[in-house]
Amino acid sequence: MINREDMLELTRRMTPTRTCFDRIAGAYISDMGEIEDTFNIHFGKLPGAEKTRNLKLAKTIPFSKTNEQLKEYTFAERVQGKDSVWMLLQAVQQCGLKNDALMEILYEQMADAYPVEHRFAVYVFHGVYDIPVKAKDGESMWESEEVYDFIICTISPMEDEYQPAEPVFGFLYPAFSDRSPDRNRIDIYHANPDVLEEGLLYKITGRV
């Protein structure tokens, strides 16, 4: 089960003036499932309006209804081997989105698992959060207990040529479990929890 307070703790560092994100990358996918265009930029270099708009996209995932829209999954053992999406996610997270070849592989994997007949966008955010030590009374202290290095991915239909609508699917990796990263788990978001994107879910976790 995902702790709602853990997710809210993350979102408090997702504001224009106090953001934990250092990079954003993405791809625009055609209605034929082909990559039309990509981008990869330091998050701090975005204009103010774009920064706010993209933060809203990213926050959709941790700010959603926990254990309803956002659920935690373990990776099936058979998808944890070489050339798996599990390994790919770790590589993307560890390079901080700076490897364009890895990013393109991720976009291709997502497009392959999401065969819709309309254009959509895949956005990926890289963040680093210094997890503060909590005192016995629950108040945060200044000292950093651990660093949570993570990625958020969103998949959205397009509102116009380069403007994605609200995400219909997304994930937070590694899972933020007990205020600590868990690389064997992933938090997956569905805008409509009654209609699962089974292709994406299976592609990522090996489970449906």
PDB file of C-alpha atoms in Angstrom:
ATOM      1  CA  MET A   1       0.000   0.000   0.000  1.00  0.00           C
ATOM      2  CA  ILE A   2       1.197   3.510  -0.823  1.00  0.00           C
ATOM      3  CA  ASN A   3       1.390   5.963   2.060  1.00  0.00           C
ATOM      4  CA  ARG A   4      -0.493   9.120   1.064  1.00  0.00           C
ATOM      5  CA  GLU A   5       1.738  11.296   3.263  1.00  0.00           C
ATOM      6  CA  ASP A   6       4.837  10.063   1.410  1.00  0.00           C
ATOM      7  CA  MET A   7       3.361  11.222  -1.892  1.00  0.00           C
ATOM      8  CA  LEU A   8       2.341  14.593  -0.475  1.00  0.00           C
ATOM      9  CA  GLU A   9       5.872  15.009   0.860  1.00  0.00           C
ATOM     10  CA  LEU A  10       7.198  14.644  -2.683  1.00  0.00           C
ATOM     11  CA  THR A  11       4.713  17.104  -4.192  1.00  0.00           C
ATOM     12  CA  ARG A  12       5.822  19.806  -1.769  1.00  0.00           C
ATOM     13  CA  ARG A  13       9.088  19.919  -3.719  1.00  0.00           C
ATOM     14  CA  MET A  14       7.311  20.294  -7.055  1.00  0.00           C
ATOM     15  CA  THR A  15       6.685  24.020  -7.224  1.00  0.00           C
ATOM     16  CA  PRO A  16       8.211  26.599  -9.617  1.00  0.00           C
ATOM     17  CA  THR A  17      10.273  28.197  -6.841  1.00  0.00           C
ATOM     18  CA  ARG A  18      11.208  25.001  -5.018  1.00  0.00           C
ATOM     19  CA  THR A  19      11.425  22.171  -7.496  1.00  0.00           C
ATOM     20  CA  CYS A  20      13.295  18.904  -7.124  1.00  0.00           C
ATOM     21  CA  PHE A  21      13.383  18.386 -10.907  1.00  0.00           C
ATOM     22  CA  ASP A  22      16.581  19.034 -12.801  1.00  0.00           C
ATOM     23  CA  ARG A  23      15.692  17.673 -16.238  1.00  0.00           C
ATOM     24  CA  ILE A  24      12.739  16.962 -18.516  1.00  0.00           C
ATOM     25  CA  ALA A  25      12.679  14.970 -21.746  1.00  0.00           C
ATOM     26  CA  GLY A  26       9.901  13.791 -23.989  1.00  0.00           C
ATOM     27  CA  ALA A  27       8.630  12.531 -27.297  1.00  0.00           C
ATOM     28  CA  TYR A  28       5.596  13.163 -29.475  1.00  0.00           C
ATOM     29  CA  ILE A  29       4.153   9.974 -30.940  1.00  0.00           C
ATOM     30  CA  SER A  30       2.114   9.905 -34.151  1.00  0.00           C
ATOM     31  CA  ASP A  31      -1.198   8.110 -34.605  1.00  0.00           C
ATOM     32  CA  MET A  32       0.862   5.390 -36.324  1.00  0.00           C
ATOM     33  CA  GLY A  33       2.956   4.855 -33.191  1.00  0.00           C
ATOM     34  CA  GLU A  34       6.071   6.511 -34.589  1.00  0.00           C
ATOM     35  CA  ILE A  35       8.248   9.117 -32.864  1.00  0.00           C
ATOM     36  CA  GLU A  36       7.655  12.480 -34.564  1.00  0.00           C
ATOM     37  CA  ASP A  37       9.849  14.711 -32.427  1.00  0.00           C
ATOM     38  CA  THR A  38      11.772  14.699 -29.142  1.00  0.00           C
ATOM     39  CA  PHE A  39      13.234  17.182 -26.673  1.00  0.00           C
ATOM     40  CA  ASN A  40      15.623  17.023 -23.722  1.00  0.00           C
ATOM     41  CA  ILE A  41      16.376  20.096 -21.595  1.00  0.00           C
ATOM     42  CA  HIS A  42      17.472  21.214 -18.144  1.00  0.00           C
ATOM     43  CA  PHE A  43      14.282  21.908 -16.210  1.00  0.00           C
ATOM     44  CA  GLY A  44      15.592  25.221 -14.889  1.00  0.00           C
ATOM     45  CA  LYS A  45      15.947  26.586 -18.436  1.00  0.00           C
ATOM     46  CA  LEU A  46      12.213  26.371 -19.135  1.00  0.00           C
ATOM     47  CA  PRO A  47      10.294  29.668 -19.299  1.00  0.00           C
ATOM     48  CA  GLY A  48       8.108  30.293 -16.259  1.00  0.00           C
ATOM     49  CA  ALA A  49       4.806  29.367 -17.913  1.00  0.00           C
ATOM     50  CA  GLU A  50       6.218  26.130 -19.343  1.00  0.00           C
ATOM     51  CA  LYS A  51       7.759  25.222 -16.006  1.00  0.00           C
ATOM     52  CA  THR A  52       4.409  25.647 -14.265  1.00  0.00           C
ATOM     53  CA  ARG A  53       2.558  23.694 -16.946  1.00  0.00           C
ATOM     54  CA  ASN A  54       5.030  20.798 -16.836  1.00  0.00           C
ATOM     55  CA  LEU A  55       5.072  20.685 -13.048  1.00  0.00           C
ATOM     56  CA  LYS A  56       1.301  20.254 -13.155  1.00  0.00           C
ATOM     57  CA  LEU A  57       1.757  17.245 -15.453  1.00  0.00           C
ATOM     58  CA  ALA A  58       4.387  15.654 -13.226  1.00  0.00           C
ATOM     59  CA  LYS A  59       2.455  16.283  -9.993  1.00  0.00           C
ATOM     60  CA  THR A  60      -0.570  14.469 -11.411  1.00  0.00           C
ATOM     61  CA  ILE A  61       1.126  11.162 -10.607  1.00  0.00           C
ATOM     62  CA  PRO A  62       2.032  11.503  -6.890  1.00  0.00           C
ATOM     63  CA  PHE A  63      -0.913  13.823  -6.138  1.00  0.00           C
ATOM     64  CA  SER A  64      -3.515  11.363  -7.461  1.00  0.00           C
ATOM     65  CA  LYS A  65      -5.743   9.144  -5.317  1.00  0.00           C
ATOM     66  CA  THR A  66      -3.352   6.727  -3.654  1.00  0.00           C
ATOM     67  CA  ASN A  67      -4.204   3.033  -3.841  1.00  0.00           C
ATOM     68  CA  GLU A  68      -6.952   3.873  -6.345  1.00  0.00           C
ATOM     69  CA  GLN A  69      -5.485   5.795  -9.277  1.00  0.00           C
ATOM     70  CA  LEU A  70      -1.909   5.258  -8.065  1.00  0.00           C
ATOM     71  CA  LYS A  71      -0.970   1.729  -7.086  1.00  0.00           C
ATOM     72  CA  GLU A  72       2.279   0.016  -6.215  1.00  0.00           C
ATOM     73  CA  TYR A  73       3.457  -2.979  -8.234  1.00  0.00           C
ATOM     74  CA  THR A  74       6.373  -5.362  -7.935  1.00  0.00           C
ATOM     75  CA  PHE A  75       8.177  -6.400 -11.097  1.00  0.00           C
ATOM     76  CA  ALA A  76       7.560  -9.993 -12.119  1.00  0.00           C
ATOM     77  CA  GLU A  77      10.783 -11.998 -11.851  1.00  0.00           C
ATOM     78  CA  ARG A  78      10.737 -12.854 -15.544  1.00  0.00           C
ATOM     79  CA  VAL A  79      10.947  -9.149 -16.535  1.00  0.00           C
ATOM     80  CA  GLN A  80      13.971  -8.365 -14.370  1.00  0.00           C
ATOM     81  CA  GLY A  81      16.595  -9.778 -16.714  1.00  0.00           C
ATOM     82  CA  LYS A  82      18.904  -8.315 -19.304  1.00  0.00           C
ATOM     83  CA  ASP A  83      17.283  -5.928 -21.828  1.00  0.00           C
ATOM     84  CA  SER A  84      14.135  -5.669 -19.686  1.00  0.00           C
ATOM     85  CA  VAL A  85      12.133  -2.471 -19.131  1.00  0.00           C
ATOM     86  CA  TRP A  86      13.096  -2.818 -15.444  1.00  0.00           C
ATOM     87  CA  MET A  87      16.777  -2.527 -16.398  1.00  0.00           C
ATOM     88  CA  LEU A  88      15.957   0.293 -18.831  1.00  0.00           C
ATOM     89  CA  LEU A  89      14.187   2.324 -16.136  1.00  0.00           C
ATOM     90  CA  GLN A  90      17.174   1.973 -13.828  1.00  0.00           C
ATOM     91  CA  ALA A  91      19.529   3.108 -16.599  1.00  0.00           C
ATOM     92  CA  VAL A  92      17.330   6.109 -17.473  1.00  0.00           C
ATOM     93  CA  GLN A  93      17.091   7.115 -13.813  1.00  0.00           C
ATOM     94  CA  GLN A  94      20.812   6.701 -13.185  1.00  0.00           C
ATOM     95  CA  CYS A  95      21.836   8.778 -16.223  1.00  0.00           C
ATOM     96  CA  GLY A  96      19.419  11.536 -15.233  1.00  0.00           C
ATOM     97  CA  LEU A  97      17.779  11.475 -18.718  1.00  0.00           C
ATOM     98  CA  LYS A  98      21.057  12.594 -20.324  1.00  0.00           C
ATOM     99  CA  ASN A  99      21.444   9.578 -22.607  1.00  0.00           C
ATOM    100  CA  ASP A 100      19.335  10.265 -25.708  1.00  0.00           C
ATOM    101  CA  ALA A 101      19.718   6.694 -26.998  1.00  0.00           C
ATOM    102  CA  LEU A 102      18.240   5.289 -23.791  1.00  0.00           C
ATOM    103  CA  MET A 103      15.428   7.842 -23.879  1.00  0.00           C
ATOM    104  CA  GLU A 104      14.509   6.859 -27.433  1.00  0.00           C
ATOM    105  CA  ILE A 105      14.365   3.190 -26.436  1.00  0.00           C
ATOM    106  CA  LEU A 106      12.011   4.106 -23.587  1.00  0.00           C
ATOM    107  CA  TYR A 107       9.741   6.099 -25.920  1.00  0.00           C
ATOM    108  CA  GLU A 108       9.668   3.192 -28.380  1.00  0.00           C
ATOM    109  CA  GLN A 109       8.769   0.746 -25.610  1.00  0.00           C
ATOM    110  CA  MET A 110       5.921   2.939 -24.411  1.00  0.00           C
ATOM    111  CA  ALA A 111       4.618   3.497 -27.955  1.00  0.00           C
ATOM    112  CA  ASP A 112       4.741  -0.236 -28.662  1.00  0.00           C
ATOM    113  CA  ALA A 113       2.627  -0.959 -25.574  1.00  0.00           C
ATOM    114  CA  TYR A 114       0.113   1.826 -26.224  1.00  0.00           C
ATOM    115  CA  PRO A 115      -1.275   1.285 -29.749  1.00  0.00           C
ATOM    116  CA  VAL A 116      -3.870   4.074 -29.872  1.00  0.00           C
ATOM    117  CA  GLU A 117      -5.122   5.779 -33.015  1.00  0.00           C
ATOM    118  CA  HIS A 118      -4.294   9.307 -31.960  1.00  0.00           C
ATOM    119  CA  ARG A 119      -1.199  11.367 -31.238  1.00  0.00           C
ATOM    120  CA  PHE A 120       0.154  11.346 -27.706  1.00  0.00           C
ATOM    121  CA  ALA A 121       3.130  12.564 -25.705  1.00  0.00           C
ATOM    122  CA  VAL A 122       5.524  10.748 -23.412  1.00  0.00           C
ATOM    123  CA  TYR A 123       7.140  13.109 -20.882  1.00  0.00           C
ATOM    124  CA  VAL A 124       9.845  12.034 -18.445  1.00  0.00           C
ATOM    125  CA  PHE A 125      11.015  14.067 -15.442  1.00  0.00           C
ATOM    126  CA  HIS A 126      14.144  13.441 -13.382  1.00  0.00           C
ATOM    127  CA  GLY A 127      14.207  14.577  -9.771  1.00  0.00           C
ATOM    128  CA  VAL A 128      16.428  14.397  -6.715  1.00  0.00           C
ATOM    129  CA  TYR A 129      14.933  14.764  -3.249  1.00  0.00           C
ATOM    130  CA  ASP A 130      17.044  14.981  -0.093  1.00  0.00           C
ATOM    131  CA  ILE A 131      14.831  13.100   2.345  1.00  0.00           C
ATOM    132  CA  PRO A 132      14.954  14.944   5.680  1.00  0.00           C
ATOM    133  CA  VAL A 133      15.252  13.075   8.946  1.00  0.00           C
ATOM    134  CA  LYS A 134      12.002  13.067  10.878  1.00  0.00           C
ATOM    135  CA  ALA A 135      12.030  13.644  14.623  1.00  0.00           C
ATOM    136  CA  LYS A 136       9.965  11.501  16.970  1.00  0.00           C
ATOM    137  CA  ASP A 137       7.169  14.065  16.844  1.00  0.00           C
ATOM    138  CA  GLY A 138       6.986  13.689  13.057  1.00  0.00           C
ATOM    139  CA  GLU A 139       8.493  17.103  12.320  1.00  0.00           C
ATOM    140  CA  SER A 140      11.154  17.249   9.595  1.00  0.00           C
ATOM    141  CA  MET A 141      14.695  18.113  10.642  1.00  0.00           C
ATOM    142  CA  TRP A 142      17.290  19.857   8.477  1.00  0.00           C
ATOM    143  CA  GLU A 143      19.643  16.875   8.156  1.00  0.00           C
ATOM    144  CA  SER A 144      19.290  14.730   5.027  1.00  0.00           C
ATOM    145  CA  GLU A 145      18.685  11.078   5.833  1.00  0.00           C
ATOM    146  CA  GLU A 146      18.827   9.701   2.297  1.00  0.00           C
ATOM    147  CA  VAL A 147      18.675  10.884  -1.313  1.00  0.00           C
ATOM    148  CA  TYR A 148      15.731   9.802  -3.434  1.00  0.00           C
ATOM    149  CA  ASP A 149      16.776   9.882  -7.100  1.00  0.00           C
ATOM    150  CA  PHE A 150      13.717   9.198  -9.266  1.00  0.00           C
ATOM    151  CA  ILE A 151      11.874   9.591 -12.545  1.00  0.00           C
ATOM    152  CA  ILE A 152       8.243  10.361 -13.300  1.00  0.00           C
ATOM    153  CA  CYS A 153       6.775   9.425 -16.666  1.00  0.00           C
ATOM    154  CA  THR A 154       3.458  10.678 -18.052  1.00  0.00           C
ATOM    155  CA  ILE A 155       1.527   9.615 -21.139  1.00  0.00           C
ATOM    156  CA  SER A 156      -1.025  12.120 -22.412  1.00  0.00           C
ATOM    157  CA  PRO A 157      -3.171  12.645 -25.501  1.00  0.00           C
ATOM    158  CA  MET A 158      -2.392  15.861 -27.366  1.00  0.00           C
ATOM    159  CA  GLU A 159      -4.452  19.035 -27.004  1.00  0.00           C
ATOM    160  CA  ASP A 160      -2.646  20.630 -29.920  1.00  0.00           C
ATOM    161  CA  GLU A 161       0.586  20.075 -31.829  1.00  0.00           C
ATOM    162  CA  TYR A 162       2.950  20.349 -28.861  1.00  0.00           C
ATOM    163  CA  GLN A 163       0.650  20.622 -25.861  1.00  0.00           C
ATOM    164  CA  PRO A 164      -0.249  17.424 -23.977  1.00  0.00           C
ATOM    165  CA  ALA A 165      -3.531  17.112 -22.122  1.00  0.00           C
ATOM    166  CA  GLU A 166      -3.816  15.633 -18.627  1.00  0.00           C
ATOM    167  CA  PRO A 167      -2.052  12.255 -18.279  1.00  0.00           C
ATOM    168  CA  VAL A 168      -4.051   9.079 -18.731  1.00  0.00           C
ATOM    169  CA  PHE A 169      -1.160   6.915 -17.537  1.00  0.00           C
ATOM    170  CA  GLY A 170       2.112   7.402 -15.742  1.00  0.00           C
ATOM    171  CA  PHE A 171       4.534   6.051 -13.200  1.00  0.00           C
ATOM    172  CA  LEU A 172       6.972   6.946 -10.445  1.00  0.00           C
ATOM    173  CA  TYR A 173      10.202   4.901 -10.357  1.00  0.00           C
ATOM    174  CA  PRO A 174      11.649   3.676  -8.108  1.00  0.00           C
ATOM    175  CA  ALA A 175       8.696   3.432  -5.756  1.00  0.00           C
ATOM    176  CA  PHE A 176       8.867   5.800  -2.782  1.00  0.00           C
ATOM    177  CA  SER A 177       8.193   3.252  -0.042  1.00  0.00           C
ATOM    178  CA  ASP A 178       8.518   4.104   3.661  1.00  0.00           C
ATOM    179  CA  ARG A 179      10.286   7.315   2.584  1.00  0.00           C
ATOM    180  CA  SER A 180      12.966   5.348   0.777  1.00  0.00           C
ATOM    181  CA  PRO A 181      13.580   4.174  -2.829  1.00  0.00           C
ATOM    182  CA  ASP A 182      12.565   0.599  -3.683  1.00  0.00           C
ATOM    183  CA  ARG A 183      13.966  -0.402  -7.089  1.00  0.00           C
ATOM    184  CA  ASN A 184      11.990  -3.628  -7.148  1.00  0.00           C
ATOM    185  CA  ARG A 185       8.702  -1.735  -7.054  1.00  0.00           C
ATOM    186  CA  ILE A 186       7.041   0.955  -9.162  1.00  0.00           C
ATOM    187  CA  ASP A 187       4.059   3.236  -8.510  1.00  0.00           C
ATOM    188  CA  ILE A 188       1.747   3.227 -11.539  1.00  0.00           C
ATOM    189  CA  TYR A 189      -0.990   5.753 -12.289  1.00  0.00           C
ATOM    190  CA  HIS A 190      -4.219   5.289 -14.251  1.00  0.00           C
ATOM    191  CA  ALA A 191      -6.491   8.302 -14.649  1.00  0.00           C
ATOM    192  CA  ASN A 192      -9.416   5.871 -14.716  1.00  0.00           C
ATOM    193  CA  PRO A 193      -8.627   2.969 -12.356  1.00  0.00           C
ATOM    194  CA  ASP A 194     -11.591   1.039 -13.759  1.00  0.00           C
ATOM    195  CA  VAL A 195     -10.028   0.966 -17.240  1.00  0.00           C
ATOM    196  CA  LEU A 196      -6.435  -0.249 -16.972  1.00  0.00           C
ATOM    197  CA  GLU A 197      -3.923   0.266 -19.757  1.00  0.00           C
ATOM    198  CA  GLU A 198      -3.083  -3.425 -19.758  1.00  0.00           C
ATOM    199  CA  GLY A 199      -0.512  -3.210 -22.538  1.00  0.00           C
ATOM    200  CA  LEU A 200       1.570  -0.634 -20.683  1.00  0.00           C
ATOM    201  CA  LEU A 201       1.100  -2.357 -17.345  1.00  0.00           C
ATOM    202  CA  TYR A 202       2.264  -5.685 -18.764  1.00  0.00           C
ATOM    203  CA  LYS A 203       5.162  -4.114 -20.665  1.00  0.00           C
ATOM    204  CA  ILE A 204       6.516  -2.466 -17.517  1.00  0.00           C
ATOM    205  CA  THR A 205       5.763  -4.945 -14.743  1.00  0.00           C
ATOM    206  CA  GLY A 206       5.075  -8.241 -16.465  1.00  0.00           C
ATOM    207  CA  ARG A 207       1.725  -8.261 -14.649  1.00  0.00           C
ATOM    208  CA  VAL A 208      -1.879  -7.313 -15.440  1.00  0.00           C
TER     209      VAL A 208
END
